[in-house]
PDB file of C-alpha atoms and ligand atoms in Angstrom:
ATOM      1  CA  UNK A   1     119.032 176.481  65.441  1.00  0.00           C
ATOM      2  CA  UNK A   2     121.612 173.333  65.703  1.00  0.00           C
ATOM      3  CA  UNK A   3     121.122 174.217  69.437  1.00  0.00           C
ATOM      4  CA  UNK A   4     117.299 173.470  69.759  1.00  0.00           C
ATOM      5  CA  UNK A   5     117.946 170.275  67.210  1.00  0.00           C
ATOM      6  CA  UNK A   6     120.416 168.849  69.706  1.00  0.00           C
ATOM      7  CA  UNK A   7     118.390 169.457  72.506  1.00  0.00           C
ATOM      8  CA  UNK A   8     115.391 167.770  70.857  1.00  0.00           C
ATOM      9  CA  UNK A   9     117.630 164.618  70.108  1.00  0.00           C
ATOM     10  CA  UNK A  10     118.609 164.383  74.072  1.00  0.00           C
ATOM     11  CA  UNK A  11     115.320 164.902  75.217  1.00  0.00           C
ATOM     12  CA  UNK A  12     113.775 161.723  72.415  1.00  0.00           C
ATOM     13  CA  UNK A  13     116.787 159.776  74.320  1.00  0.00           C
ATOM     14  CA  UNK A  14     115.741 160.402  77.760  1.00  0.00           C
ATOM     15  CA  UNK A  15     112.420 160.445  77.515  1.00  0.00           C
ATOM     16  CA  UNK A  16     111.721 156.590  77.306  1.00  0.00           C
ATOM     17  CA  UNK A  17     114.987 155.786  80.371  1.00  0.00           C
ATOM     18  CA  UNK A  18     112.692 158.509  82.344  1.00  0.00           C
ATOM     19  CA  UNK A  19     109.458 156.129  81.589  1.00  0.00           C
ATOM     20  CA  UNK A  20     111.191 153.232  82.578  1.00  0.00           C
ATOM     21  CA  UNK A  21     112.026 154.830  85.900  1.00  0.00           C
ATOM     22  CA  UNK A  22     108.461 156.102  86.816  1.00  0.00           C
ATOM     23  CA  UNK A  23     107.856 152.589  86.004  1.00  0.00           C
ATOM     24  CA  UNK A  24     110.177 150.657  88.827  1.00  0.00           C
ATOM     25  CA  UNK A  25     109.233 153.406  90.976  1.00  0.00           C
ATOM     26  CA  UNK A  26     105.242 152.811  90.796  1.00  0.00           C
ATOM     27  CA  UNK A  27     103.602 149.860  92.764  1.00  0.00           C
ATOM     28  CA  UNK A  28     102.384 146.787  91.298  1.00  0.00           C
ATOM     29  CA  UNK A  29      98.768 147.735  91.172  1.00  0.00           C
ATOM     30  CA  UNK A  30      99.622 151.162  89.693  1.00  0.00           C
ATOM     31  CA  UNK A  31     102.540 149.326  86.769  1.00  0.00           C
ATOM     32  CA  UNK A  32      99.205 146.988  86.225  1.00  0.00           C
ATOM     33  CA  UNK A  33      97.308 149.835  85.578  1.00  0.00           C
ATOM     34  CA  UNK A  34     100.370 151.629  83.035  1.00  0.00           C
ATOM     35  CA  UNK A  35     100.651 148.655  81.484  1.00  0.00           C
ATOM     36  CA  UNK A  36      96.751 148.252  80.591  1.00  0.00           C
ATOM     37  CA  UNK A  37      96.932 152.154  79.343  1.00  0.00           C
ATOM     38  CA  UNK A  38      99.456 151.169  77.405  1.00  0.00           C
ATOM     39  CA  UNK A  39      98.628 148.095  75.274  1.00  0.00           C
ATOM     40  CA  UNK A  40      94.894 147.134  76.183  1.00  0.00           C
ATOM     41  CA  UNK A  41      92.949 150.741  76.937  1.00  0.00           C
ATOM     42  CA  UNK A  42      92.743 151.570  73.114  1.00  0.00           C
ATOM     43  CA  UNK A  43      90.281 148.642  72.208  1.00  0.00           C
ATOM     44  CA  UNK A  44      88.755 147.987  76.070  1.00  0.00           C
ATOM     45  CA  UNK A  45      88.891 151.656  77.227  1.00  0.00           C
ATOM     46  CA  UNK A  46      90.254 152.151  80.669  1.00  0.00           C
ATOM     47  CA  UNK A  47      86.816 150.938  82.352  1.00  0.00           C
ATOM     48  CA  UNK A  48      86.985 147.535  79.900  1.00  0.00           C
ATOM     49  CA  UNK A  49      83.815 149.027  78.338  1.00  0.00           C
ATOM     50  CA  UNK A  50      84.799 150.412  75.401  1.00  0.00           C
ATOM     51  CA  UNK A  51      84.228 147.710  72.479  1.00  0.00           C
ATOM     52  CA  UNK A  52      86.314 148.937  69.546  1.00  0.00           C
ATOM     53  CA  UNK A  53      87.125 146.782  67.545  1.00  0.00           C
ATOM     54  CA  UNK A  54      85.274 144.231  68.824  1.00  0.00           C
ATOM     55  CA  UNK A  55      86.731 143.764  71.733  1.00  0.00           C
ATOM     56  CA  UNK A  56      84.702 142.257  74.674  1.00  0.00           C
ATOM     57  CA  UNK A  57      83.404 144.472  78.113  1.00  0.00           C
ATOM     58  CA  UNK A  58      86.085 143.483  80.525  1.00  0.00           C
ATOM     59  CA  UNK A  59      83.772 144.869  83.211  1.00  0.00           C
ATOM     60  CA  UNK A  60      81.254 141.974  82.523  1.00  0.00           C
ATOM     61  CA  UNK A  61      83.985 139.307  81.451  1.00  0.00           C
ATOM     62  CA  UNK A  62      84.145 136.303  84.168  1.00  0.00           C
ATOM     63  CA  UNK A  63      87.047 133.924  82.372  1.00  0.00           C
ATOM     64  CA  UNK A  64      89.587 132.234  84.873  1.00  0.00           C
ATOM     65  CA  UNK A  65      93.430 133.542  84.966  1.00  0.00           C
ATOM     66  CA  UNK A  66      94.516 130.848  83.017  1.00  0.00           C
ATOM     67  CA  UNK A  67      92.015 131.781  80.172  1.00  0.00           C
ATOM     68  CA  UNK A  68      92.703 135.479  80.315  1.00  0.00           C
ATOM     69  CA  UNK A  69      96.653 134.529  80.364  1.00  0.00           C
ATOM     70  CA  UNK A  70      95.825 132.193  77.219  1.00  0.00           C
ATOM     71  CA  UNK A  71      94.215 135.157  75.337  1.00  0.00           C
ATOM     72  CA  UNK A  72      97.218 137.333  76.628  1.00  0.00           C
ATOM     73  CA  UNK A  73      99.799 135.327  75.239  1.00  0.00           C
ATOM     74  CA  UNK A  74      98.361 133.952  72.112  1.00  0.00           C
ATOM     75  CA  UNK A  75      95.603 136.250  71.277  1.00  0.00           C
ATOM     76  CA  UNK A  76      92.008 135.693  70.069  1.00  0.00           C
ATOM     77  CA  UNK A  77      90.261 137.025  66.986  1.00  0.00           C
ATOM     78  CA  UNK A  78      90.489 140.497  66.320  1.00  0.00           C
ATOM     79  CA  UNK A  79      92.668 140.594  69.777  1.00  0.00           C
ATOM     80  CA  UNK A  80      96.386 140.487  68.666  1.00  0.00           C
ATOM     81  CA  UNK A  81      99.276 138.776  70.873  1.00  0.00           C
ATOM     82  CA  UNK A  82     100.619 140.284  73.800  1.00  0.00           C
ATOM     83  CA  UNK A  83     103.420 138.512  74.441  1.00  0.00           C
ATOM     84  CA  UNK A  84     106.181 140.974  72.902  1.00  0.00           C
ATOM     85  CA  UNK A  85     104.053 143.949  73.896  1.00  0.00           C
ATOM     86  CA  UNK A  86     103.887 142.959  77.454  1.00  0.00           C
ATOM     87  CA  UNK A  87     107.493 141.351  77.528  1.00  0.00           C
ATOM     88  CA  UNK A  88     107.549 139.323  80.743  1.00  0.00           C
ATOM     89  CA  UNK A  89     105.195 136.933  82.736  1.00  0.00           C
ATOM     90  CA  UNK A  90     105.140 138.844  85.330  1.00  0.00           C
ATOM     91  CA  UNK A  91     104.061 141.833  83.501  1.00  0.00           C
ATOM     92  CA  UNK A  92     101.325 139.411  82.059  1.00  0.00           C
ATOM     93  CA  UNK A  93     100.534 138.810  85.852  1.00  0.00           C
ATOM     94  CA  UNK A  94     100.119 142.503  86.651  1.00  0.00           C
ATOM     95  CA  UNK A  95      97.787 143.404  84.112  1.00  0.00           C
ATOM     96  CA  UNK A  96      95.430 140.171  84.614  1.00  0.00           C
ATOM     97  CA  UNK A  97      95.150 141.797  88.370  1.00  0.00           C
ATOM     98  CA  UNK A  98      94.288 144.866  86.838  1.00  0.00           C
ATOM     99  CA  UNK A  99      91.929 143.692  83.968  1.00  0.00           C
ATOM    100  CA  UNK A 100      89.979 141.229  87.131  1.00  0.00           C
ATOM    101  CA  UNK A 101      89.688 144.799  89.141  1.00  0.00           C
ATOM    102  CA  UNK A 102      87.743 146.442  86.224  1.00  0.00           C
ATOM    103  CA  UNK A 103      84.786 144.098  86.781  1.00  0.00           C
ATOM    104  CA  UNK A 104      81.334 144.742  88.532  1.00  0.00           C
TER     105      UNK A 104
HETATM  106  C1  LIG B 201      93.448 145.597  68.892  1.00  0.00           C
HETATM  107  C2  LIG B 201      92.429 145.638  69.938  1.00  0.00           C
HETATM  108  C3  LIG B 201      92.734 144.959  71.247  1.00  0.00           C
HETATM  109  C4  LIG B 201      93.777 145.178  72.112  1.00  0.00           C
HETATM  110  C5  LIG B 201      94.940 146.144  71.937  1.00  0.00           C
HETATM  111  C6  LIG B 201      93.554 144.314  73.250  1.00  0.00           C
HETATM  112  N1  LIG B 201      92.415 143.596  73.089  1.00  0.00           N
HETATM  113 FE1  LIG B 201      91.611 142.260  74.387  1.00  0.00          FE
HETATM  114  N2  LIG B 201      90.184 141.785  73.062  1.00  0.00           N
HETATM  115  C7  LIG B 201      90.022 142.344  71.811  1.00  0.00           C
HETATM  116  C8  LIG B 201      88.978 141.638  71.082  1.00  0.00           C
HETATM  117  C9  LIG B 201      88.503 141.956  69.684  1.00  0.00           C
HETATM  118  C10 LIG B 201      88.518 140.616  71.954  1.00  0.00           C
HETATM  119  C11 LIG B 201      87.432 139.566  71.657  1.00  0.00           C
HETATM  120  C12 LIG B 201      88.134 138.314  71.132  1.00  0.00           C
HETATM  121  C13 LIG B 201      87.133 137.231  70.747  1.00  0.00           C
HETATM  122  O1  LIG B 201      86.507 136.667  71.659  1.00  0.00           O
HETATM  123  O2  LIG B 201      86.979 136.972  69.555  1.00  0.00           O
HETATM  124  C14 LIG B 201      89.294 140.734  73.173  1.00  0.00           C
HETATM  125  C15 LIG B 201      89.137 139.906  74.279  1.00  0.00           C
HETATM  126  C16 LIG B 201      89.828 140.030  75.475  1.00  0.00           C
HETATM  127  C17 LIG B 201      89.599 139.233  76.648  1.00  0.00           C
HETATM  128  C18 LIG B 201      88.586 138.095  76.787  1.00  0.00           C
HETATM  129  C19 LIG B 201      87.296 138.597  77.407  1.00  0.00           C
HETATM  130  C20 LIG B 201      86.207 137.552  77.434  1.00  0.00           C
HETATM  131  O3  LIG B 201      85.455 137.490  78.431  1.00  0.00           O
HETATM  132  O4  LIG B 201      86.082 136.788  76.462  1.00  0.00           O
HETATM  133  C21 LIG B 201      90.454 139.682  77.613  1.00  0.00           C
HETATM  134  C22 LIG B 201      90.581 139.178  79.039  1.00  0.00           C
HETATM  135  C23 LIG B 201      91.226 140.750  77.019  1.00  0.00           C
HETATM  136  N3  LIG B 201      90.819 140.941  75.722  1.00  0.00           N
HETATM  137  C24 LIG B 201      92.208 141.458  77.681  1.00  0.00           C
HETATM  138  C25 LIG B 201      93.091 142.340  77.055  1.00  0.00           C
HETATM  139  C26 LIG B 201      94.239 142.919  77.694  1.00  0.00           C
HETATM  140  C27 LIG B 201      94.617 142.713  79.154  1.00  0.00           C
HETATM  141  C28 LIG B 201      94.870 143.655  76.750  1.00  0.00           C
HETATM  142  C29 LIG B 201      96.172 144.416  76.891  1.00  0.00           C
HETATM  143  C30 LIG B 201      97.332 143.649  77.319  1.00  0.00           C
HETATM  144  C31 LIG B 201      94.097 143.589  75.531  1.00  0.00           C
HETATM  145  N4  LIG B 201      93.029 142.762  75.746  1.00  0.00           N
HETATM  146  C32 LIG B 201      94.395 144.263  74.359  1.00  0.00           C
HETATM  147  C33 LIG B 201      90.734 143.421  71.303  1.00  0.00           C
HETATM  148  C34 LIG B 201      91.888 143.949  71.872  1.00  0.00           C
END
């Protein structure tokens, strides 16, 4: 019993160092794409089409980088701040690449 409850608590700890790893390790288009799963997928869906919450098709979206890095950092209606989420500039940068692949 104490067993299994310690080896629960070591695998909570590891698991997010283990995330972070798979992270360094992927390349820039696939942390883009980890990074939009993460924090964006659950009001765009992974295609940008989703909607929820009224968020807009990302598919159909045409705004420049500078106004999709505006939006990122400082949010827009129902659309929240990324800035904490998404830590870093060049995170910010990774994610615009992949949110500009999603269109058609
Ligand atoms: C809580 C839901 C939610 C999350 C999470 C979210 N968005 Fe949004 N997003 C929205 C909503 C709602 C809008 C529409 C804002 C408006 O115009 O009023 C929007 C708009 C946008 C736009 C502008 C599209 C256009 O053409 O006007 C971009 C680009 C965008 N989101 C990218 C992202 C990215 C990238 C992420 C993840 C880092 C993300 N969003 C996370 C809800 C969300």
């Amino acid at each position: 019993m104490r067993l299994g409850f310690i080896s629960l608590l070591l695998f909570a700890c590891q698991a997010p160092q283990k995330q972070q790893d798979d992270f360094t390790q992927q390349t820039p288009a696939e942390q883009g794409a980890s990074l939009f799963s993460m924090h964006c997928a659950q009001c765009h869906g992974e295609d940008g089409k989703l909607g929820a919450s009224g968020a807009k098709d990302l598919s159909k979206s045409r705004l420049t980088d500078a106004q999709i890095t505006t939006i990122l950092k400082n949010g827009k209606g129902a659309m929240p701040s990324m800035k904490a989420l998404l830590e870093s500039d060049e995170n910010i940068n990774l994610v615009l690449s992949h949110v500009k692949g999603l269109r058609q």
